[in-house]
Amino acid sequence: MQVFGKVALNDETHIHRNNNFHTFPAAVLVLFRSATGEAWQEIMLSCSDRDEVKCDPASDDYKQNPDAKCGVDFAYPYFISFFMLCSFL
């Protein structure tokens, strides 16, 4: 939640109003969805450091620079290892 919570909601990506890391219950639901294998690659790409991934308007990073990207490269190892570990449980 701390790492991906600043990613802006976008209906064109897999981080939208029903699928996000802004609150703890929503983050648990996204991780459960990823653990079951449902579109975990798209969720990973929606949290990664790409030009399409913008900051949430309520975040401090957006207030300092509205064009800032809030995705992180840590999304790749995190989601891949999370999916692999969950698939063996």
PDB file of C-alpha atoms in Angstrom:
ATOM      1  CA  MET A   1       0.000   0.000   0.000  1.00  0.00           C
ATOM      2  CA  GLN A   2       2.846   2.405   0.779  1.00  0.00           C
ATOM      3  CA  VAL A   3       4.689   1.614  -2.430  1.00  0.00           C
ATOM      4  CA  PHE A   4       1.791   1.686  -4.911  1.00  0.00           C
ATOM      5  CA  GLY A   5      -0.696   3.897  -3.038  1.00  0.00           C
ATOM      6  CA  LYS A   6       0.221   7.085  -4.904  1.00  0.00           C
ATOM      7  CA  VAL A   7      -0.669   5.746  -8.357  1.00  0.00           C
ATOM      8  CA  ALA A   8      -3.545   7.693  -9.902  1.00  0.00           C
ATOM      9  CA  LEU A   9      -6.827   5.984 -10.696  1.00  0.00           C
ATOM     10  CA  ASN A  10      -7.336   5.567 -14.412  1.00  0.00           C
ATOM     11  CA  ASP A  11     -10.225   3.704 -16.026  1.00  0.00           C
ATOM     12  CA  GLU A  12      -7.987   2.791 -18.984  1.00  0.00           C
ATOM     13  CA  THR A  13      -5.598   0.809 -16.749  1.00  0.00           C
ATOM     14  CA  HIS A  14      -6.105  -1.901 -14.144  1.00  0.00           C
ATOM     15  CA  ILE A  15      -5.726   0.604 -11.299  1.00  0.00           C
ATOM     16  CA  HIS A  16      -9.179   2.173 -11.126  1.00  0.00           C
ATOM     17  CA  ARG A  17     -11.811   2.986  -8.488  1.00  0.00           C
ATOM     18  CA  ASN A  18     -12.583  -0.689  -7.762  1.00  0.00           C
ATOM     19  CA  ASN A  19      -8.994  -1.939  -7.970  1.00  0.00           C
ATOM     20  CA  ASN A  20      -6.372   0.218  -6.226  1.00  0.00           C
ATOM     21  CA  PHE A  21      -3.902   0.497  -3.345  1.00  0.00           C
ATOM     22  CA  HIS A  22      -5.324   3.652  -1.734  1.00  0.00           C
ATOM     23  CA  THR A  23      -6.786   1.898   1.329  1.00  0.00           C
ATOM     24  CA  PHE A  24      -5.787  -1.267   3.168  1.00  0.00           C
ATOM     25  CA  PRO A  25      -8.957  -3.264   2.294  1.00  0.00           C
ATOM     26  CA  ALA A  26      -8.658  -2.267  -1.365  1.00  0.00           C
ATOM     27  CA  ALA A  27      -4.968  -3.244  -1.398  1.00  0.00           C
ATOM     28  CA  VAL A  28      -5.763  -6.658   0.103  1.00  0.00           C
ATOM     29  CA  LEU A  29      -8.404  -7.178  -2.579  1.00  0.00           C
ATOM     30  CA  VAL A  30      -5.933  -6.280  -5.350  1.00  0.00           C
ATOM     31  CA  LEU A  31      -3.358  -8.674  -3.910  1.00  0.00           C
ATOM     32  CA  PHE A  32      -5.979 -11.426  -3.634  1.00  0.00           C
ATOM     33  CA  ARG A  33      -6.922 -10.820  -7.241  1.00  0.00           C
ATOM     34  CA  SER A  34      -3.242 -11.006  -8.221  1.00  0.00           C
ATOM     35  CA  ALA A  35      -2.742 -14.181  -6.180  1.00  0.00           C
ATOM     36  CA  THR A  36      -5.529 -15.920  -8.082  1.00  0.00           C
ATOM     37  CA  GLY A  37      -3.831 -15.018 -11.362  1.00  0.00           C
ATOM     38  CA  GLU A  38      -6.501 -12.641 -12.614  1.00  0.00           C
ATOM     39  CA  ALA A  39      -4.742  -9.998 -14.735  1.00  0.00           C
ATOM     40  CA  TRP A  40      -1.737  -9.773 -12.414  1.00  0.00           C
ATOM     41  CA  GLN A  41       0.499  -8.776 -15.353  1.00  0.00           C
ATOM     42  CA  GLU A  42      -1.718  -5.813 -16.202  1.00  0.00           C
ATOM     43  CA  ILE A  43      -1.847  -4.740 -12.551  1.00  0.00           C
ATOM     44  CA  MET A  44       1.959  -4.954 -12.437  1.00  0.00           C
ATOM     45  CA  LEU A  45       2.286  -2.808 -15.563  1.00  0.00           C
ATOM     46  CA  SER A  46      -0.232  -0.305 -14.169  1.00  0.00           C
ATOM     47  CA  CYS A  47       2.037   0.168 -11.122  1.00  0.00           C
ATOM     48  CA  SER A  48       5.381   0.190 -12.931  1.00  0.00           C
ATOM     49  CA  ASP A  49       7.526   3.183 -13.837  1.00  0.00           C
ATOM     50  CA  ARG A  50       5.999   4.076 -17.200  1.00  0.00           C
ATOM     51  CA  ASP A  51       4.912   7.378 -18.722  1.00  0.00           C
ATOM     52  CA  GLU A  52       1.220   6.415 -18.516  1.00  0.00           C
ATOM     53  CA  VAL A  53       1.390   5.918 -14.733  1.00  0.00           C
ATOM     54  CA  LYS A  54       0.641   9.294 -13.155  1.00  0.00           C
ATOM     55  CA  CYS A  55       0.386  10.419  -9.530  1.00  0.00           C
ATOM     56  CA  ASP A  56      -2.874  10.646  -7.636  1.00  0.00           C
ATOM     57  CA  PRO A  57      -3.970  14.311  -7.307  1.00  0.00           C
ATOM     58  CA  ALA A  58      -4.186  13.900  -3.513  1.00  0.00           C
ATOM     59  CA  SER A  59      -0.528  12.839  -3.187  1.00  0.00           C
ATOM     60  CA  ASP A  60       2.315  15.150  -2.223  1.00  0.00           C
ATOM     61  CA  ASP A  61       4.265  14.210  -5.355  1.00  0.00           C
ATOM     62  CA  TYR A  62       1.438  15.507  -7.553  1.00  0.00           C
ATOM     63  CA  LYS A  63       1.281  18.789  -5.633  1.00  0.00           C
ATOM     64  CA  GLN A  64       5.011  19.351  -6.192  1.00  0.00           C
ATOM     65  CA  ASN A  65       4.972  18.303  -9.853  1.00  0.00           C
ATOM     66  CA  PRO A  66       1.657  17.509 -11.611  1.00  0.00           C
ATOM     67  CA  ASP A  67       3.512  15.722 -14.429  1.00  0.00           C
ATOM     68  CA  ALA A  68       5.404  13.388 -12.079  1.00  0.00           C
ATOM     69  CA  LYS A  69       5.279   9.622 -12.524  1.00  0.00           C
ATOM     70  CA  CYS A  70       4.421   7.598  -9.425  1.00  0.00           C
ATOM     71  CA  GLY A  71       5.039   4.134 -10.751  1.00  0.00           C
ATOM     72  CA  VAL A  72       8.065   2.266  -9.426  1.00  0.00           C
ATOM     73  CA  ASP A  73      10.417  -0.268 -11.013  1.00  0.00           C
ATOM     74  CA  PHE A  74      10.003  -2.354  -7.859  1.00  0.00           C
ATOM     75  CA  ALA A  75       6.623  -3.446  -9.291  1.00  0.00           C
ATOM     76  CA  TYR A  76       8.291  -6.017 -11.570  1.00  0.00           C
ATOM     77  CA  PRO A  77      10.152  -8.080  -8.944  1.00  0.00           C
ATOM     78  CA  TYR A  78       7.362  -7.586  -6.405  1.00  0.00           C
ATOM     79  CA  PHE A  79       4.488  -8.888  -8.524  1.00  0.00           C
ATOM     80  CA  ILE A  80       6.498 -11.666 -10.179  1.00  0.00           C
ATOM     81  CA  SER A  81       7.768 -13.001  -6.846  1.00  0.00           C
ATOM     82  CA  PHE A  82       4.332 -12.514  -5.230  1.00  0.00           C
ATOM     83  CA  PHE A  83       2.622 -14.508  -7.979  1.00  0.00           C
ATOM     84  CA  MET A  84       5.247 -17.256  -7.920  1.00  0.00           C
ATOM     85  CA  LEU A  85       5.054 -17.624  -4.136  1.00  0.00           C
ATOM     86  CA  CYS A  86       1.253 -17.644  -4.156  1.00  0.00           C
ATOM     87  CA  SER A  87       1.101 -20.199  -6.949  1.00  0.00           C
ATOM     88  CA  PHE A  88       3.041 -22.687  -4.807  1.00  0.00           C
ATOM     89  CA  LEU A  89       0.779 -22.316  -1.759  1.00  0.00           C
TER      90      LEU A  89
END
